[in-house]
Every structure is written in C-alpha cells, then in structure tokens.
C-alpha cells in the first residue's frame, strides 16, 4: 500500500492535518505518537515564538468546528533545537514540517534551516498567512505572491516541497497553478474556510482574536471541489483533507485526485480514527 506523494514515500495513504494532532502528547497518552498515520505533519512553525490569539479560540458549529487559534508555537529556534529532534525519536514514518511566516524572508530562512535538518523529511508551506511587507492579507489568496513564495522556498531546499492551499479564494485552480510554477512537488487541499461565530447577546465575535476558520464535516464538499479543481489544473500529487470522518470520505477524495488523505477535526472526537480507517481501507 506504499505510495509516493511529491517525491515523499509514505507507507500508506493516511496522515494528520497540521495543527490538529500533538504527537508528543499522544506518545504520553497512548504510547504511540501517530497511531494509524503514515507520517506526521507538524503544527505550523513561525520564525518567532507566538502565544496565539486570546481565548476563546474554539467555537462549535452545527457540522463542524470554528477555530481562531492564531498559530501559537515555540518559534523556529526551539522547534529546530528541541521539538523536531524529539519528534524524530517517537514518530513512525516521515516528518513533514509545516512552515508559516509574515514575509518571504521569514519563510525562506525557516526552509533553509529545515533543509539542513536531518529530522525534516518534507516541507509544507502554509500560505494562509499575510505578507506584512507587501501588505497582502493572505499570500495564498494571491497567485503572484504564492508563486514568488514557492519559488523562493524552492531555491532554499531540495526536500519535497508541498504547498497547502486556502479554500477561501476566488479561484483555487489559479493558486494551484502558481504553486506549480514556483516549483511545488505536491499540493495540500485544503486549509480551513474563513468563518466566524457571533455571540447572540453582545452581537460581537465569540473569539478573543477576531476571525476564524471552519473545519470538519461541513467543509468536505469544499475539499472535494478543491482537490478536483487543483488536480485537473496541475496534475500534481495532492494530499486531500477537509471534513474527513469515514472510509467513504477518504475514498471520495481519492476518487477526485487525492493521493494521500489527512485527518483533522475528526481526530478530536476519535484519536484512534486513523487506525480504524486504515483497517477499513485495508479490507
Ligand atoms: C485547531 C486547529 C488548528 C489548526 N492549525 C493549523 C496549522 O497550524 N497549520 C495549518 O496549515 N493548518 C491548521 N489547521 C487546519 C487543518 O490542518 C485542516 O486543514 C483543516 O482543519 C481542515 O481539515 P479538517 O476538516 O479535517 O479538520 C488547523 C485546524 C484546526 C481545527
């Protein structure tokens, strides 16, 4: 059942979605860092340590979950020196490092350092960040910014380079083509869909930090469309994700062009979901 996604070899088709699985905590709780998954995708790493958005950062939605987490993390140095080496001792399969930034320079510096780090097997660019230098609200919302960023990262690494696309764009196929022109080996479709939650009594956002993103079952049709459109537009390998909960969801995404599939929000309800799906898919 082994596969290759954008030059990265995986023992099978299931992964976790960035930011939805804590491998260190899982190792402590379950004795396995990434049960049922063919590798591990890290939380997005930023240059500086970040506390993330103020609470509340999570809100329920009828068919999914809203989050306004704001990329909390230890920052690049602590990630490279402490967390990544620890992950390498517990994770089964390759480690895909998700990279974020607020300028091209920030991204490229992290990618360069990951290129030299033996514990990083592939790099996933999370392009759903603003470029504060150019004033662009979301790099992944603009084809030119996406191509420039991907090309800059491409010159900084020979490792497999994935670009994770946002679904909240006018034409995702155009952004996919820009990532391909920049030299991406594979695409990851999709990130959360821009959304918000309102407090009925105050008429203000339920989040401490403003806007949020919708994930879970509600966005499966969005993910299906994104995978289909990006696969048709580029022919690149795709990791499909968004609302995957069942074996049928995995098969649906694969039928429209996903080579691998990642689980996110569904893991919060059932941490053994990857193991169950792997068994069912095997059958
Ligand atoms: C709590 C939470 C944190 C997330 N953090 C990240 C992140 O750091 N980087 C990233 O690229 N995506 C992040 N995502 C988006 C997921 O990786 C995934 O693209 C999205 O949730 C859709 O998949 P799902 O519906 O299966 O959850 C996060 C999602 C959630 C719910």
Coordinates of N, CA and C in Angstrom, one line a residue, residues 104 125-129 131 136 138-154 161 163-166 169 172 174-184 187:
X104 N 8.4 36.9 3.0 CA 9.1 35.9 2.3 C 10.4 35.5 3.0
X125 N 4.4 24.4 3.0 CA 4.2 25.8 3.1 C 2.8 26.1 3.4
X126 N 2.5 26.7 4.6 CA 1.2 27.1 5.0 C 1.1 28.6 4.4
X127 N 0.4 28.7 3.3 CA 0.4 30.1 2.6 C -0.8 30.9 3.1
X128 N -1.5 30.4 4.1 CA -2.7 31.2 4.6 C -2.2 32.3 5.6
X129 N -1.1 32.9 5.4 CA -0.6 33.9 6.3 C -0.5 35.3 5.5
X131 N 1.3 38.7 4.2 CA 2.7 39.2 3.9 C 2.7 40.6 4.4
X136 N -0.1 42.3 1.7 CA -1.1 41.3 1.2 C -1.7 40.6 2.4
X138 N -3.4 37.7 2.6 CA -3.2 36.3 2.6 C -2.4 35.9 1.4
X139 N -1.2 35.4 1.6 CA -0.3 35.0 0.5 C -1.0 34.1 -0.4
X140 N -1.7 33.1 0.2 CA -2.4 32.1 -0.6 C -3.6 32.6 -1.3
X141 N -4.0 33.8 -1.1 CA -5.1 34.4 -1.8 C -4.7 35.1 -3.1
X142 N -3.4 35.1 -3.3 CA -2.9 35.9 -4.5 C -1.9 35.0 -5.3
X143 N -2.2 34.8 -6.6 CA -1.4 33.9 -7.4 C 0.1 34.4 -7.4
X144 N 0.3 35.7 -7.6 CA 1.7 36.2 -7.7 C 2.5 35.9 -6.5
X145 N 1.9 36.3 -5.3 CA 2.6 36.1 -4.0 C 2.9 34.6 -3.8
X146 N 1.9 33.7 -4.2 CA 2.1 32.3 -4.0 C 3.2 31.8 -4.8
X147 N 3.3 32.2 -6.1 CA 4.4 31.8 -7.0 C 5.7 32.3 -6.4
X148 N 5.8 33.5 -6.0 CA 7.1 34.1 -5.5 C 7.5 33.4 -4.3
X149 N 6.6 33.1 -3.4 CA 7.0 32.4 -2.1 C 7.4 31.0 -2.4
X150 N 6.7 30.3 -3.3 CA 7.0 28.9 -3.6 C 8.4 28.8 -4.3
X151 N 8.6 29.8 -5.2 CA 9.9 29.8 -5.9 C 11.1 30.1 -5.0
X152 N 10.8 31.0 -4.1 CA 11.9 31.3 -3.1 C 12.2 30.1 -2.2
X153 N 11.1 29.4 -1.8 CA 11.3 28.2 -0.9 C 12.0 27.1 -1.7
X154 N 11.7 27.0 -3.0 CA 12.2 26.0 -3.9 C 13.7 26.2 -4.0
X161 N 8.7 19.6 -1.5 CA 8.1 20.8 -1.1 C 6.6 20.8 -1.4
X163 N 2.7 22.7 -1.0 CA 2.0 24.0 -0.7 C 0.6 23.7 -0.3
X164 N 0.2 24.2 0.9 CA -1.1 24.0 1.4 C -2.0 25.2 1.1
X165 N -3.0 24.9 0.3 CA -3.9 26.0 -0.2 C -5.0 26.3 0.7
X166 N -5.4 27.6 0.6 CA -6.6 28.0 1.3 C -7.8 27.8 0.4
X169 N -10.6 31.4 -1.4 CA -10.1 32.2 -2.6 C -11.0 32.1 -3.7
X172 N -9.3 28.6 -6.8 CA -8.2 27.8 -6.2 C -7.3 27.2 -7.3
X174 N -6.2 28.6 -10.0 CA -5.2 29.6 -10.3 C -4.0 29.6 -9.3
X175 N -4.4 29.5 -8.1 CA -3.4 29.5 -7.0 C -2.6 28.2 -7.1
X176 N -3.3 27.1 -7.4 CA -2.6 25.8 -7.6 C -1.5 25.9 -8.7
X177 N -1.9 26.5 -9.8 CA -1.0 26.7 -11.0 C 0.2 27.5 -10.6
X178 N -0.1 28.5 -9.7 CA 1.0 29.4 -9.3 C 2.0 28.6 -8.4
X179 N 1.5 27.8 -7.6 CA 2.4 27.0 -6.7 C 3.2 26.0 -7.6
X180 N 2.5 25.5 -8.6 CA 3.2 24.6 -9.5 C 4.3 25.3 -10.3
X181 N 4.0 26.5 -10.8 CA 5.0 27.3 -11.5 C 6.2 27.6 -10.6
X182 N 5.9 27.8 -9.3 CA 7.0 28.1 -8.3 C 7.9 26.9 -8.0
X183 N 7.4 25.7 -8.4 CA 8.2 24.5 -8.2 C 7.7 23.6 -7.1
X184 N 6.4 23.6 -6.7 CA 5.9 22.7 -5.7 C 5.9 21.3 -6.2
X187 N 0.5 19.4 -3.7 CA -0.4 20.4 -3.1 C -1.1 19.7 -1.9

